[in-house]
Tab-separated table of C-alpha atoms and ligand atoms in Angstrom:
chain	number	residue	atom	x	y	z
A	1	MET	CA	-6.716	-2.016	-15.318
A	2	PRO	CA	-5.958	1.720	-15.260
A	3	PRO	CA	-4.939	3.003	-11.825
A	4	ASN	CA	-7.739	4.462	-9.785
A	5	PRO	CA	-6.862	8.176	-9.488
A	6	LEU	CA	-8.673	8.498	-6.177
A	7	PHE	CA	-6.663	5.665	-4.713
A	8	LEU	CA	-3.401	7.159	-6.002
A	9	MET	CA	-4.280	10.499	-4.483
A	10	THR	CA	-4.610	9.111	-0.987
A	11	THR	CA	-1.800	6.554	-0.985
A	12	ARG	CA	0.949	7.764	1.274
A	13	LYS	CA	4.192	5.845	1.560
A	14	LYS	CA	4.820	5.032	5.198
A	15	ILE	CA	7.848	6.484	6.965
A	16	ILE	CA	9.848	4.870	9.744
A	17	ALA	CA	12.261	7.446	11.141
A	18	GLY	CA	14.750	6.799	13.917
A	19	ASN	CA	15.531	9.648	16.272
A	20	TRP	CA	18.721	8.569	17.981
A	21	LYS	CA	18.646	11.596	20.304
A	22	MET	CA	21.930	11.980	22.277
A	23	ASN	CA	23.029	8.400	21.717
A	24	LYS	CA	25.756	6.673	19.694
A	25	THR	CA	29.300	7.769	19.026
A	26	SER	CA	30.247	8.088	15.400
A	27	ALA	CA	31.653	4.526	15.322
A	28	GLU	CA	28.579	3.091	17.064
A	29	GLY	CA	26.322	4.991	14.698
A	30	VAL	CA	28.110	3.626	11.644
A	31	THR	CA	27.691	0.062	12.925
A	32	LEU	CA	23.966	0.616	13.518
A	33	ALA	CA	23.552	2.243	10.102
A	34	GLN	CA	25.376	-0.632	8.397
A	35	ASP	CA	23.095	-3.144	10.095
A	36	VAL	CA	20.006	-1.189	9.042
A	37	VAL	CA	21.276	-0.922	5.471
A	38	ALA	CA	22.040	-4.645	5.344
A	39	ALA	CA	18.481	-5.478	6.419
A	40	VAL	CA	16.303	-2.877	4.710
A	41	GLY	CA	18.596	-0.734	2.564
A	42	LYS	CA	17.220	-2.055	-0.692
A	43	GLN	CA	13.495	-2.098	-0.009
A	44	SER	CA	11.426	0.812	-1.227
A	45	ASP	CA	7.986	0.061	0.230
A	46	VAL	CA	8.730	2.169	3.292
A	47	GLU	CA	10.721	5.393	3.517
A	48	VAL	CA	13.386	4.777	6.149
A	49	ILE	CA	15.226	7.673	7.781
A	50	VAL	CA	17.866	7.734	10.511
A	51	CYS	CA	18.640	10.876	12.501
A	52	PRO	CA	21.983	10.571	14.329
A	53	PRO	CA	23.541	13.213	16.580
A	54	PHE	CA	25.640	15.822	14.757
A	55	THR	CA	28.981	14.185	15.584
A	56	ALA	CA	27.922	10.984	13.820
A	57	ILE	CA	25.880	12.393	10.990
A	58	GLU	CA	28.525	12.651	8.294
A	59	ALA	CA	30.012	9.189	8.942
A	60	VAL	CA	26.524	7.655	9.083
A	61	GLY	CA	25.677	9.421	5.812
A	62	LYS	CA	28.644	7.690	4.182
A	63	ALA	CA	27.495	4.330	5.558
A	64	LEU	CA	24.075	4.933	3.955
A	65	GLU	CA	25.483	5.773	0.517
A	66	GLY	CA	24.001	3.684	-2.261
A	67	SER	CA	21.097	2.525	-0.085
A	68	ASN	CA	17.520	3.734	0.180
A	69	VAL	CA	17.948	4.771	3.813
A	70	LYS	CA	17.841	8.528	4.221
A	71	LEU	CA	19.718	10.816	6.544
A	72	GLY	CA	18.144	13.339	8.909
A	73	ALA	CA	19.376	15.758	11.562
A	74	GLN	CA	17.722	16.377	14.921
A	75	ASN	CA	17.765	20.159	14.908
A	76	MET	CA	19.199	23.183	13.082
A	77	HIS	CA	19.414	26.972	13.314
A	78	HIS	CA	17.209	29.094	11.077
A	79	GLU	CA	20.057	31.294	9.801
A	80	ALA	CA	22.342	30.045	7.031
A	81	SER	CA	25.586	31.079	8.789
A	82	GLY	CA	26.982	33.535	11.300
A	83	ALA	CA	27.912	34.063	14.929
A	84	PHE	CA	25.702	31.407	16.520
A	85	THR	CA	28.062	29.331	18.636
A	86	GLY	CA	27.126	25.685	18.876
A	87	GLU	CA	24.598	25.730	16.041
A	88	VAL	CA	24.461	24.219	12.549
A	89	SER	CA	22.529	25.450	9.537
A	90	ALA	CA	20.399	24.033	6.739
A	91	PRO	CA	23.078	24.554	4.034
A	92	MET	CA	25.580	22.682	6.244
A	93	LEU	CA	23.185	19.769	6.533
A	94	ARG	CA	22.505	19.789	2.812
A	95	ALA	CA	26.246	19.733	2.157
A	96	ILE	CA	26.535	16.357	3.903
A	97	PHE	CA	23.481	15.069	2.023
A	98	ALA	CA	20.942	15.155	4.814
A	99	THR	CA	17.435	15.125	3.383
A	100	HIS	CA	15.391	15.594	6.568
A	101	VAL	CA	15.560	17.510	9.818
A	102	ILE	CA	13.547	16.967	12.983
A	103	LEU	CA	12.204	20.306	14.216
A	104	GLY	CA	10.378	21.284	17.373
A	105	HIS	CA	10.833	18.007	19.206
A	106	SER	CA	9.252	18.264	22.655
A	107	GLU	CA	12.683	17.797	24.244
A	108	ARG	CA	13.887	20.879	22.342
A	109	ARG	CA	10.790	22.773	23.420
A	110	THR	CA	11.069	21.671	27.075
A	111	TYR	CA	14.825	21.792	27.711
A	112	PHE	CA	16.074	24.306	25.149
A	113	GLY	CA	13.373	26.923	25.100
A	114	GLU	CA	12.076	26.368	21.571
A	115	THR	CA	8.719	27.951	20.880
A	116	ASP	CA	6.139	27.763	18.109
A	117	ALA	CA	7.678	30.942	16.679
A	118	SER	CA	11.282	29.688	16.703
A	119	VAL	CA	10.225	26.317	15.298
A	120	ASN	CA	8.370	28.127	12.532
A	121	LYS	CA	11.513	30.077	11.539
A	122	LYS	CA	13.516	26.860	11.373
A	123	LEU	CA	10.820	25.114	9.374
A	124	LEU	CA	10.706	27.872	6.759
A	125	ALA	CA	14.528	27.864	6.547
A	126	ALA	CA	14.557	24.087	6.085
A	127	LEU	CA	12.038	24.273	3.245
A	128	LYS	CA	13.957	27.108	1.586
A	129	ASN	CA	16.997	24.818	1.545
A	130	GLN	CA	15.161	21.749	0.251
A	131	LEU	CA	15.387	19.963	3.583
A	132	LYS	CA	12.229	18.124	4.581
A	133	PRO	CA	11.104	19.033	8.090
A	134	ILE	CA	9.878	16.368	10.483
A	135	PHE	CA	7.771	18.798	12.440
A	136	CYS	CA	6.977	17.598	15.980
A	137	ILE	CA	3.913	18.498	17.996
A	138	GLY	CA	2.078	17.000	20.928
A	139	GLU	CA	0.456	17.711	24.269
A	140	THR	CA	1.777	17.167	27.803
A	141	LEU	CA	0.020	14.934	30.309
A	142	ALA	CA	-1.377	17.974	32.133
A	143	GLU	CA	-2.780	19.325	28.869
A	144	ARG	CA	-4.403	15.995	28.012
A	145	GLU	CA	-5.905	15.694	31.481
A	146	ALA	CA	-7.257	19.236	31.213
A	147	GLY	CA	-9.011	18.245	27.974
A	148	SER	CA	-7.002	20.677	25.874
A	149	THR	CA	-5.135	18.234	23.607
A	150	LEU	CA	-6.793	19.320	20.374
A	151	LYS	CA	-6.483	23.008	21.205
A	152	VAL	CA	-2.774	22.645	21.971
A	153	VAL	CA	-2.139	20.676	18.802
A	154	GLN	CA	-4.118	23.194	16.744
A	155	THR	CA	-1.997	26.104	17.998
A	156	GLN	CA	1.236	24.199	17.365
A	157	VAL	CA	0.168	23.300	13.821
A	158	GLU	CA	-1.122	26.744	12.910
A	159	LYS	CA	1.844	28.651	14.328
A	160	GLY	CA	4.483	26.135	13.289
A	161	LEU	CA	3.297	26.031	9.676
A	162	GLU	CA	2.667	29.758	9.253
A	163	GLY	CA	3.951	30.953	5.879
A	164	VAL	CA	4.217	27.460	4.377
A	165	SER	CA	2.736	27.374	0.873
A	166	LYS	CA	0.313	24.852	-0.541
A	167	GLU	CA	3.107	23.644	-2.828
A	168	GLN	CA	5.557	23.164	0.041
A	169	ALA	CA	3.082	21.483	2.393
A	170	PRO	CA	3.370	17.911	1.018
A	171	THR	CA	7.126	17.900	1.758
A	172	VAL	CA	6.492	18.543	5.436
A	173	VAL	CA	6.277	15.452	7.639
A	174	VAL	CA	4.262	15.982	10.807
A	175	ALA	CA	5.090	13.917	13.897
A	176	TYR	CA	2.447	13.719	16.584
A	177	GLU	CA	4.255	12.810	19.773
A	178	PRO	CA	2.194	13.007	22.962
A	179	VAL	CA	4.821	14.137	25.483
A	180	TRP	CA	3.515	11.717	28.119
A	181	ALA	CA	4.195	8.783	25.786
A	182	ILE	CA	7.816	9.646	24.981
A	183	GLY	CA	10.319	7.299	26.594
A	184	THR	CA	7.759	6.283	29.214
A	185	GLY	CA	6.565	2.973	27.794
A	186	LYS	CA	3.055	4.487	27.840
A	187	VAL	CA	1.859	4.360	24.275
A	188	ALA	CA	-1.247	6.241	23.181
A	189	THR	CA	-4.130	3.909	22.403
A	190	THR	CA	-4.843	3.525	18.714
A	191	GLU	CA	-8.077	5.471	19.241
A	192	GLN	CA	-6.293	8.328	21.026
A	193	ALA	CA	-3.653	8.497	18.310
A	194	GLN	CA	-6.019	8.197	15.344
A	195	GLU	CA	-8.318	10.866	16.813
A	196	VAL	CA	-5.497	13.404	16.957
A	197	HIS	CA	-4.065	12.354	13.583
A	198	ALA	CA	-7.450	12.807	11.920
A	199	PHE	CA	-7.800	16.182	13.621
A	200	ILE	CA	-4.362	17.222	12.319
A	201	ARG	CA	-5.346	16.086	8.807
A	202	GLY	CA	-8.443	18.268	9.088
A	203	LEU	CA	-6.322	21.266	10.084
A	204	LEU	CA	-4.038	20.650	7.111
A	205	VAL	CA	-7.064	20.548	4.805
A	206	LYS	CA	-8.129	23.962	6.136
A	207	LEU	CA	-4.639	25.391	5.720
A	208	PHE	CA	-3.577	23.871	2.403
A	209	GLY	CA	-6.628	22.342	0.721
A	210	ASP	CA	-7.579	18.708	0.432
A	211	ALA	CA	-5.141	17.597	-2.288
A	212	ALA	CA	-2.034	18.847	-0.475
A	213	ALA	CA	-3.269	17.714	2.938
A	214	GLN	CA	-3.856	14.154	1.724
A	215	LYS	CA	-0.201	13.923	0.737
A	216	VAL	CA	1.247	14.914	4.122
A	217	ARG	CA	2.627	12.039	6.155
A	218	ILE	CA	1.618	12.237	9.824
A	219	LEU	CA	3.817	10.039	12.033
A	220	TYR	CA	3.092	8.813	15.520
A	221	GLY	CA	5.874	8.952	18.107
A	222	GLY	CA	6.023	7.844	21.723
A	223	SER	CA	7.042	4.371	22.899
A	224	MET	CA	6.376	2.829	19.495
A	225	LYS	CA	7.870	-0.635	19.278
A	226	PRO	CA	7.409	-3.794	17.227
A	227	SER	CA	4.683	-5.111	19.552
A	228	ASN	CA	2.395	-2.075	19.329
A	229	ALA	CA	3.306	-0.785	15.862
A	230	PRO	CA	1.068	-2.945	13.631
A	231	GLU	CA	-2.123	-1.702	15.273
A	232	LEU	CA	-1.023	1.947	15.249
A	233	LEU	CA	0.241	1.780	11.666
A	234	ALA	CA	-3.040	0.292	10.471
A	235	GLN	CA	-4.923	3.465	11.383
A	236	LYS	CA	-6.129	5.542	8.472
A	237	ASP	CA	-4.218	8.713	9.325
A	238	ILE	CA	-1.100	7.197	10.892
A	239	ASP	CA	1.508	7.217	8.161
A	240	GLY	CA	4.480	5.899	10.069
A	241	GLY	CA	6.477	6.366	13.207
A	242	LEU	CA	9.149	8.558	14.742
A	243	ILE	CA	11.023	6.128	16.906
A	244	GLY	CA	13.293	6.836	19.870
A	245	GLY	CA	14.346	3.906	22.048
A	246	ALA	CA	13.464	1.172	19.551
A	247	ALA	CA	15.592	2.878	16.873
A	248	LEU	CA	18.802	2.346	18.844
A	249	GLU	CA	19.008	-1.328	17.963
A	250	ALA	CA	18.940	-2.537	14.397
A	251	ARG	CA	16.748	-5.490	15.211
A	252	SER	CA	13.789	-3.567	16.656
A	253	PHE	CA	14.129	-0.742	14.132
A	254	VAL	CA	14.131	-3.190	11.232
A	255	GLU	CA	11.099	-4.965	12.705
A	256	LEU	CA	9.284	-1.628	12.661
A	257	VAL	CA	10.125	-1.165	8.991
A	258	THR	CA	8.815	-4.666	8.311
A	259	ALA	CA	5.630	-3.878	10.259
A	260	ALA	CA	5.098	-0.712	8.203
A	261	ALA	CA	5.690	-2.600	4.964
A	262	ALA	CA	3.089	-5.188	5.962
A	263	VAL	CA	0.284	-2.618	6.316
A	264	LYS	CA	-1.810	-2.463	3.199
B	301	13P	P1	10.510	6.859	22.358
B	301	13P	O1	10.238	5.978	21.146
B	301	13P	O2	11.786	6.476	23.068
B	301	13P	O3	9.331	6.982	23.245
B	301	13P	O4	10.808	8.332	21.779
B	301	13P	C1	9.928	8.891	20.880
B	301	13P	C2	10.512	10.158	20.360
B	301	13P	O5	10.633	11.127	21.077
B	301	13P	C3	10.949	10.170	18.966
B	301	13P	O6	11.247	11.462	18.556
């Protein structure tokens, strides 16, 4: 039977990305990466990405060599080089074979003063250097309680993706991470998550047209773990997860990959 073009158009490979945050020395990171590679390094049903801290990233990259597990960073500066003490750039990340970079994580926004405008500069620089951004957005508890979740998310999407072309859009990965669900054990209900994911998809359609928007992977992040993942991952517009705590142990991270692979 010939493939159904409509089906092909809307099939998005799921992503399970581990954000290790400020955890793991280089040696610990290599051990974790080796365990992940041993378990899921050969499968290709799910795109698996690990994002170690900068000190571990090169060694982890070497441990991933020859596997299907991809390497991401957790942040970068928008300039290519220069007098920016403590920063790293997109070309530096490319040089150690990183393929992805997390941008605009709520912890960066809250503790390090990142704004929609600064995240946008980084995102454009990442795309220019063929790095795929994992672009994080999400509302705080106060914003949700005030009923402004969708408005907040809309502003973050519109400002963060300003200047991105229709052609570039499908390489952007969006991560919806309600701030109140991060590291708290409080996961969004599937309805809460799907509602926002569908809303984000609608915004992407307006910005980039339907064909490009249908290709964008929108990940959920915030206390995702093997017990709650299957239900979240089964939602129409939830294309994977950005995982914090559960990515720090191979066993739970691998279980998440297995859960994503099981969703049809
Ligand atoms: P937790 O999975 O620990 O809640 O963290 C989510 C996150 O912030 C991933 O970027």
